[in-house]
GROMACS .gro file of C-alpha atoms in nm:
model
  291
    1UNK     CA    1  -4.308   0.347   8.932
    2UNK     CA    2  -4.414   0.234   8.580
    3UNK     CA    3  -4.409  -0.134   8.521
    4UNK     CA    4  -4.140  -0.163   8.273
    5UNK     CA    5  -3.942   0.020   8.535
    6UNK     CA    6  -4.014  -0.243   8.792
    7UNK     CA    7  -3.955  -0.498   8.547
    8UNK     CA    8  -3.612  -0.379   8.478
    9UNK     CA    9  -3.499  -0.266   8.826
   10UNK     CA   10  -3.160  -0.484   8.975
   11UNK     CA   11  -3.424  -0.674   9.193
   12UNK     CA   12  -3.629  -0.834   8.926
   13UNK     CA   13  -3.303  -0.834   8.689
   14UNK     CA   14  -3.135  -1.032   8.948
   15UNK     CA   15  -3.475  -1.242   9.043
   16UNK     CA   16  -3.466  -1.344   8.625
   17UNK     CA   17  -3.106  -1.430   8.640
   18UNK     CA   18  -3.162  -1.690   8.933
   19UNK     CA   19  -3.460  -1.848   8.759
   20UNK     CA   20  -3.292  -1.864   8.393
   21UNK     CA   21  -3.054  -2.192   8.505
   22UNK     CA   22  -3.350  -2.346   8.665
   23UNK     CA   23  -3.618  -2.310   8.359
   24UNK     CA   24  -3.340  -2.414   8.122
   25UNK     CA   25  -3.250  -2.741   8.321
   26UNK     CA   26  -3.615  -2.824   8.412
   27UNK     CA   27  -3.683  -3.013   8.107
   28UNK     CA   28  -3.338  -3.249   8.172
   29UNK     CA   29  -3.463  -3.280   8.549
   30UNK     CA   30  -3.823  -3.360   8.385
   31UNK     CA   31  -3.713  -3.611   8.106
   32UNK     CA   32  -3.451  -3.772   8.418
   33UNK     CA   33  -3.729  -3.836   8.645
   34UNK     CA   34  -3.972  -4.016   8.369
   35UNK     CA   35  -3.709  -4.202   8.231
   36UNK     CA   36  -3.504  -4.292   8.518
   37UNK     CA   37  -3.597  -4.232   8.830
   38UNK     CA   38  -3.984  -4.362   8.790
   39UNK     CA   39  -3.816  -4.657   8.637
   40UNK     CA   40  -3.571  -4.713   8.895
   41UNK     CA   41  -3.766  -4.648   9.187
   42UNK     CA   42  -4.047  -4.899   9.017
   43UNK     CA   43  -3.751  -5.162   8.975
   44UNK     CA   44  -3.683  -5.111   9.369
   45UNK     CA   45  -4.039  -5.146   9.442
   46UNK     CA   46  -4.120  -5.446   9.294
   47UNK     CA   47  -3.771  -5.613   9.427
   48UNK     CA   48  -3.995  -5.630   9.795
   49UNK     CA   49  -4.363  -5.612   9.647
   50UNK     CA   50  -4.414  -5.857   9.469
   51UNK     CA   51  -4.570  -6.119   9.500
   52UNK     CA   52  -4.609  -5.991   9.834
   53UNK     CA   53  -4.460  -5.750  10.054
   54UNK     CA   54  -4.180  -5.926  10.148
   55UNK     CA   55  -3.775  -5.930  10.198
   56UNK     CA   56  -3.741  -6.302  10.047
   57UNK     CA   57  -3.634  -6.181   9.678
   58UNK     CA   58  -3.357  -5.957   9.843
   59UNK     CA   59  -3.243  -6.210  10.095
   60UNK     CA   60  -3.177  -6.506   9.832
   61UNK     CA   61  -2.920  -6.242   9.740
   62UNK     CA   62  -2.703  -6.347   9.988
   63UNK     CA   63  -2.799  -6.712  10.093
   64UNK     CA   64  -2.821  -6.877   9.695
   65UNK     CA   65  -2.458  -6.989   9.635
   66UNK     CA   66  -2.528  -6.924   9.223
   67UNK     CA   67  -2.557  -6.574   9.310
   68UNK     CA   68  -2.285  -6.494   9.522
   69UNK     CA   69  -2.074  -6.689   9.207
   70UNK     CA   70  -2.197  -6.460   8.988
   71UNK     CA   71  -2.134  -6.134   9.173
   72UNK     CA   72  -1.795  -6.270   9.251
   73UNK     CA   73  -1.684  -6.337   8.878
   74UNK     CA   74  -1.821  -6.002   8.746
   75UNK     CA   75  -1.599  -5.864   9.031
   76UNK     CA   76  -1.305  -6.052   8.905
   77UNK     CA   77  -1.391  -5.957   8.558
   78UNK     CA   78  -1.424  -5.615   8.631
   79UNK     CA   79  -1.123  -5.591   8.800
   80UNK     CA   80  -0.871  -5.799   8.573
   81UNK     CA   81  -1.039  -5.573   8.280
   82UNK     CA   82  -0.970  -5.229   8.509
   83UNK     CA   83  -0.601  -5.317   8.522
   84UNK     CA   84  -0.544  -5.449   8.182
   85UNK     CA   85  -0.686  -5.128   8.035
   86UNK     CA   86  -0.480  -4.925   8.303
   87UNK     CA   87  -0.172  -5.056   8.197
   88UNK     CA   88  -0.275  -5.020   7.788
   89UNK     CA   89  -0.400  -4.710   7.791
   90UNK     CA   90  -0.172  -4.549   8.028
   91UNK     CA   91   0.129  -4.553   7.820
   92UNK     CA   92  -0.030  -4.476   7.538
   93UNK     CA   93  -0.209  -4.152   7.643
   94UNK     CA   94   0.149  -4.036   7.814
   95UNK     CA   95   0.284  -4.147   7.416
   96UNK     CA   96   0.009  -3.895   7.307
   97UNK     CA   97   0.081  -3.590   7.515
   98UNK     CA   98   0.471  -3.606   7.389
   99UNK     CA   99   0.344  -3.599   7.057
  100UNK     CA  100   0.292  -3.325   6.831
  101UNK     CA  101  -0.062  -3.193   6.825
  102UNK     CA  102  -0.114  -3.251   6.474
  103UNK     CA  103  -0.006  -3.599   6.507
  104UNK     CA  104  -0.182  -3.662   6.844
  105UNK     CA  105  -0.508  -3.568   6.701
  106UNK     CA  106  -0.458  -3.847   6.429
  107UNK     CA  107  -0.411  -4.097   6.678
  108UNK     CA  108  -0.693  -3.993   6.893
  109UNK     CA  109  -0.865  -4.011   6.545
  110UNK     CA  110  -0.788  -4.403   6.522
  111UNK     CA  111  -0.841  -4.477   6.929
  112UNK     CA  112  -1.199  -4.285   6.877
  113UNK     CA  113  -1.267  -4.509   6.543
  114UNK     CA  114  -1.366  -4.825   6.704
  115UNK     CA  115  -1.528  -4.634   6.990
  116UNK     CA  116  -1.779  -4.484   6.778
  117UNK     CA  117  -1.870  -4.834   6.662
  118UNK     CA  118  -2.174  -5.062   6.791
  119UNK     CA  119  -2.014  -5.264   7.070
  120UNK     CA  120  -2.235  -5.540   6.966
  121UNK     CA  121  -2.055  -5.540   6.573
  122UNK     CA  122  -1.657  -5.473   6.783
  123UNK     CA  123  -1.794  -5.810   6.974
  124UNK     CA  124  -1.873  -6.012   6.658
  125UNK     CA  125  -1.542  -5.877   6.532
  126UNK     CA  126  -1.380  -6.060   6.822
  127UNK     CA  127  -1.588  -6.358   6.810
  128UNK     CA  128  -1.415  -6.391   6.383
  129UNK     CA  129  -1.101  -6.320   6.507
  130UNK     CA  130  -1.095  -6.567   6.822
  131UNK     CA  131  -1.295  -6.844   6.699
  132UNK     CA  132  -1.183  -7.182   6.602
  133UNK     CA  133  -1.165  -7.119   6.251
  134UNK     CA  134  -1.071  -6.745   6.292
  135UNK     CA  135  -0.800  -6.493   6.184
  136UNK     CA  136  -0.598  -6.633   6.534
  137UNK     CA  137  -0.584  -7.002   6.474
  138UNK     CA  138  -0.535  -6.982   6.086
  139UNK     CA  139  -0.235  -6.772   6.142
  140UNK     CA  140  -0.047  -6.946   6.411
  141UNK     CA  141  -0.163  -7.266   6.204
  142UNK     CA  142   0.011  -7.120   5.893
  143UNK     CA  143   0.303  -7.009   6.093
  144UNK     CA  144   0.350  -7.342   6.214
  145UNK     CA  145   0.308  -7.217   6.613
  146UNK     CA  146  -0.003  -7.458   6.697
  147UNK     CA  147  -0.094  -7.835   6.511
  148UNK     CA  148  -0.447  -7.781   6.643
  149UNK     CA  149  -0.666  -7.501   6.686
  150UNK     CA  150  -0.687  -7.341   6.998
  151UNK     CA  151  -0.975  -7.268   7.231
  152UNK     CA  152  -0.992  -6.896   7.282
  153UNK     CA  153  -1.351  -6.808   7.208
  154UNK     CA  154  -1.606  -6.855   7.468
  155UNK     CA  155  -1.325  -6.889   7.736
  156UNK     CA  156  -1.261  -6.615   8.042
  157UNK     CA  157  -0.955  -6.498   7.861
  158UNK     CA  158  -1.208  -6.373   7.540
  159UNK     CA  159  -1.418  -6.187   7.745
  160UNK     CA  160  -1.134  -5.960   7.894
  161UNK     CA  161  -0.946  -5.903   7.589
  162UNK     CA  162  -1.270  -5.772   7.403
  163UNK     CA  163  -1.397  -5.620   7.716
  164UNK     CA  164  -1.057  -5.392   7.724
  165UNK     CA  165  -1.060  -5.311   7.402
  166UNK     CA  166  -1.425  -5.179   7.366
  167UNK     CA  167  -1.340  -5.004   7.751
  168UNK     CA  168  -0.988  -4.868   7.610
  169UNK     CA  169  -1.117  -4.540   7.505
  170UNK     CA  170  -1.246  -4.452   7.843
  171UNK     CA  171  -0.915  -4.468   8.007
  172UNK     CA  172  -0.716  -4.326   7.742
  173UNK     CA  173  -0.885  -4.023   7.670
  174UNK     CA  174  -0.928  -3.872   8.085
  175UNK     CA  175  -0.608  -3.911   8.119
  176UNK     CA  176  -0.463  -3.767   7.858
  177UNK     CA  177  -0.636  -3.467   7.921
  178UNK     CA  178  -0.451  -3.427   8.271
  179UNK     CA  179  -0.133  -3.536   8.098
  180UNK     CA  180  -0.181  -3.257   7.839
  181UNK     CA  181  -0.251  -2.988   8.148
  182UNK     CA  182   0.063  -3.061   8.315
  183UNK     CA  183   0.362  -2.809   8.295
  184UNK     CA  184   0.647  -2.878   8.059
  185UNK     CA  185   0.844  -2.688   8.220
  186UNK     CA  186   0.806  -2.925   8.558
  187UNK     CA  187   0.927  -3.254   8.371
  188UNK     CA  188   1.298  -3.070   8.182
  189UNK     CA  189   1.334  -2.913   8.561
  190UNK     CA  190   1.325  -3.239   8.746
  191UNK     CA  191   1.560  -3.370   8.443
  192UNK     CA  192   1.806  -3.097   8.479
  193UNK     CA  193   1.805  -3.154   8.871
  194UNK     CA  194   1.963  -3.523   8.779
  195UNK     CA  195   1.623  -3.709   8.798
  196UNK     CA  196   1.643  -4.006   8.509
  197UNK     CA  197   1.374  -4.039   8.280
  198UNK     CA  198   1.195  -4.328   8.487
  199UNK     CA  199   1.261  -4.077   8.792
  200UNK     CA  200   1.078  -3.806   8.604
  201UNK     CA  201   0.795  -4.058   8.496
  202UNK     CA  202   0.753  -4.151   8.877
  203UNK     CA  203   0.803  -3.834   9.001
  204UNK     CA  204   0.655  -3.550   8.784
  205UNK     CA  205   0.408  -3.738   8.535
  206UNK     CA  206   0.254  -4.026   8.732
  207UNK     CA  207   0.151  -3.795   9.046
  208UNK     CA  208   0.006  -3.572   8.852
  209UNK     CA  209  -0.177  -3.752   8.621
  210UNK     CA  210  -0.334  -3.945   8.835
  211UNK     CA  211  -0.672  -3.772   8.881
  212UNK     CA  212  -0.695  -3.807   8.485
  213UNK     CA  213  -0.597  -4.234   8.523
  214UNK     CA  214  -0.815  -4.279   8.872
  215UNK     CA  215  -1.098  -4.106   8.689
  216UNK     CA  216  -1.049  -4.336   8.395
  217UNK     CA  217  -0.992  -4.673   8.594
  218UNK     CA  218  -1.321  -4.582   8.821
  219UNK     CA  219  -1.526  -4.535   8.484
  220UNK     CA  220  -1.424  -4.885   8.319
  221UNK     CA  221  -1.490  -5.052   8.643
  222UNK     CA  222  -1.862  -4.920   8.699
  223UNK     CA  223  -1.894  -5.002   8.333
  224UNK     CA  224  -1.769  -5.368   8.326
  225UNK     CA  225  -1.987  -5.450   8.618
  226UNK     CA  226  -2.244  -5.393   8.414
  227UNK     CA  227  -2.138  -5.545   8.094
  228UNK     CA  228  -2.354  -5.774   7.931
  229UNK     CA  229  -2.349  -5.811   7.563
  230UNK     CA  230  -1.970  -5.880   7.547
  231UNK     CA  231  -1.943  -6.171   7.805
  232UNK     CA  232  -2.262  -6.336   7.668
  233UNK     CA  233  -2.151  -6.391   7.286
  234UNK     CA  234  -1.762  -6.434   7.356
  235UNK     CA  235  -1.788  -6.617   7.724
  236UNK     CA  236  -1.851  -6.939   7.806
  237UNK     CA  237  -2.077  -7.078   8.097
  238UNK     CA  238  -1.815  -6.998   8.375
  239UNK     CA  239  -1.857  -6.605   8.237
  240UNK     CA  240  -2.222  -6.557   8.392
  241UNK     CA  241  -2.182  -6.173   8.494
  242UNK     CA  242  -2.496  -6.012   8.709
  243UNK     CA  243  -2.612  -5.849   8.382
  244UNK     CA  244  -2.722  -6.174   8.198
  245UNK     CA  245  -2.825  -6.337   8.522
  246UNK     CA  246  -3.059  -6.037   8.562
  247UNK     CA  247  -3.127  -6.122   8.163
  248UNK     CA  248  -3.242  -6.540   8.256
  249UNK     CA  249  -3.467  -6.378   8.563
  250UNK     CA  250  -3.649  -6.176   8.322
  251UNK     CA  251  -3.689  -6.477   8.072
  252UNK     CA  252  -3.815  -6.685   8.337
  253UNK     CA  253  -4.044  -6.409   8.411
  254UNK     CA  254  -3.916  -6.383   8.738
  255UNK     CA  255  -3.956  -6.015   8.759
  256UNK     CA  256  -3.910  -5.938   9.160
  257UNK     CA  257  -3.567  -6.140   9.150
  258UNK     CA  258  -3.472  -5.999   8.855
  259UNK     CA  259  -3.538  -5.653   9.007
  260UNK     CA  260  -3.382  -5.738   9.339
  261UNK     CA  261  -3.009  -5.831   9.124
  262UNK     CA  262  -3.033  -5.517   8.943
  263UNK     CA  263  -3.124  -5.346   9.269
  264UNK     CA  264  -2.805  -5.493   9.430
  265UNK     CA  265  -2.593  -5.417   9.097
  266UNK     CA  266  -2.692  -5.004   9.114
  267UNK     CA  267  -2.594  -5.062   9.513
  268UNK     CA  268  -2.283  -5.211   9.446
  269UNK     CA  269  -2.215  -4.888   9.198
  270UNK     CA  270  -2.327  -4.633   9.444
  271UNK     CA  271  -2.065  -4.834   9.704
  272UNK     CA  272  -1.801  -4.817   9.394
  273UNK     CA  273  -1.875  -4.442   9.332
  274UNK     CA  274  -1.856  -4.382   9.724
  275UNK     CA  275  -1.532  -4.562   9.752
  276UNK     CA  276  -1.380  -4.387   9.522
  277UNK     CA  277  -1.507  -4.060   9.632
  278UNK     CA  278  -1.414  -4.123  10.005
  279UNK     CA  279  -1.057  -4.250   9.873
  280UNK     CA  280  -0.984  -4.054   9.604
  281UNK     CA  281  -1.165  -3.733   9.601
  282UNK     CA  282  -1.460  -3.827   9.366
  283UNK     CA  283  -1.564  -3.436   9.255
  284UNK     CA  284  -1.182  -3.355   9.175
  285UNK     CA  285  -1.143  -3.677   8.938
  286UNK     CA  286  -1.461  -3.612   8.755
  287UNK     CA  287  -1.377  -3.251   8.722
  288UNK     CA  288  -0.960  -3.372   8.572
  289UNK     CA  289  -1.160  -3.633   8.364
  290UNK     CA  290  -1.378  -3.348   8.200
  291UNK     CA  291  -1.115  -3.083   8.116
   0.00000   0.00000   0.00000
């Protein structure tokens, strides 16, 4: 048998077509483990090698009071951000899906605008629009409302309402994607079987959607934990999240702490991501939150 025939017989043909997926992802797996693995596996390293072999950097983790504070409020922040986006964006992707699609495309137009936007400029925006002499306080003062301007920048309460607007997106759009899936036909059935429209909501729409709003409250929750740039210009000292601690550390030049607190940050994610995969069925939300 010539070679061309061998090359083309079903053996090699089918040989090729196992290979092809492999030599067209090799360069992602390549550029992934230069860029991020190396990296990350360095980060671990030097969390217990430096300046010795040693577990001392990882167990100040959990006997320094500061930095059981700090984990603790970028928990709370995480999670007070989680639900306020849940219930925002919620209703309005279920307003989207009963829209028109001409109209519901406009409106994902204007949720997408800001997203597409530097989070550092959407934070400064907030930081005009919350400060002392800002938009807020000259309005209420004009309206009468306040005799004094209030303290809203730099304050607990800043940091969530710019952290759920910059997260918004990332709720709204997974679940209006499931929303959009789900069978008209299944909501005007349950109506004409006597169900009232909050028993149609709770009954028809909010089960099924919920791989689209689980996969959208587990992405803004491993986001905010990591948030860093938002908290530190619009927060105040009682804001310290695990990001800018891990920031100070590597001011100080206190590289093996700093490295041990990010190290505990991408376990705390994994844990997150496990949770919710154990819970919730991790593969089915990220496949609802793709479609």
């Amino acid at each position: 048998m010539s070679d061309a025939a061998a090359a083309g017989s079903p053996r090699h043909r089918a040989a090729r077509d196992r290979l092809m997926p492999l030599a067209l992802v090799s360069p992602l797996v390549a550029w992934l483990l230069a860029f991020y693995a190396l990296p990350v596996l360095a980060m671990l390293l030097r969390s217990v090698s430096e300046p010795t072999w040693t577990l001392e950097n990882l167990s100040h983790l959990f006997t320094d009071d500061v930095t059981a504070q700090v984990f603790l409020i970028t928990f709370r922040t995480a999670a007070i951000v989680t639900v306020c986006v849940a219930l925002i964006g919620y209703p309005v992707a279920f307003a989207l899906a009963q829209l028109p699609r001409g109209a519901a495309n406009v409106m994902l137009l204007l949720i997408l605008l800001p997203f597409w936007t530097s989070v550092l400029v959407r934070t400064y925006a907030w930081m005009v629009l919350l400060g002392r002499t800002g938009v807020l306080n000259q309005l209420l003062l004009y309206l009468g409302v306040i005799v004094a301007p209030l303290k809203v920048l730099n304050t607990s309460l800043a940091v969530v309402v710019a952290m759920t607007h910059i997260l918004l997106p990332y709720m709204i759009l997974p679940t209006y994607s499931v929303l959009l899936d789900i069978d008209r036909a299944l909501p005007r059935a349950a109506a004409g079987l006597g169900a009232s429209p909050f028993g149609v909501l709770r009954q028809v729409w909010l089960p099924l959607s919920m791989p689209g709003a689980a996969a959208g409250m587990m992405l803004v929750f491993v986001l905010a934990l990591g948030f860093f740039i938002t908290p530190a210009l619009v927060g105040g000292p009682r804001d310290l999240m695990v990001a800018m601690l891990i920031q100070q550390q590597v001011d100080l030049v206190n590289w093996p702490f700093a490295s041990a607190l990010a190290a505990a940050l991408l376990l705390v994610t994994l844990v997150v991501l496990g949770i919710g995969h154990r819970l919730l069925g991790l593969d089915r939300i990220i496949r609802a939150g793709r479609r």
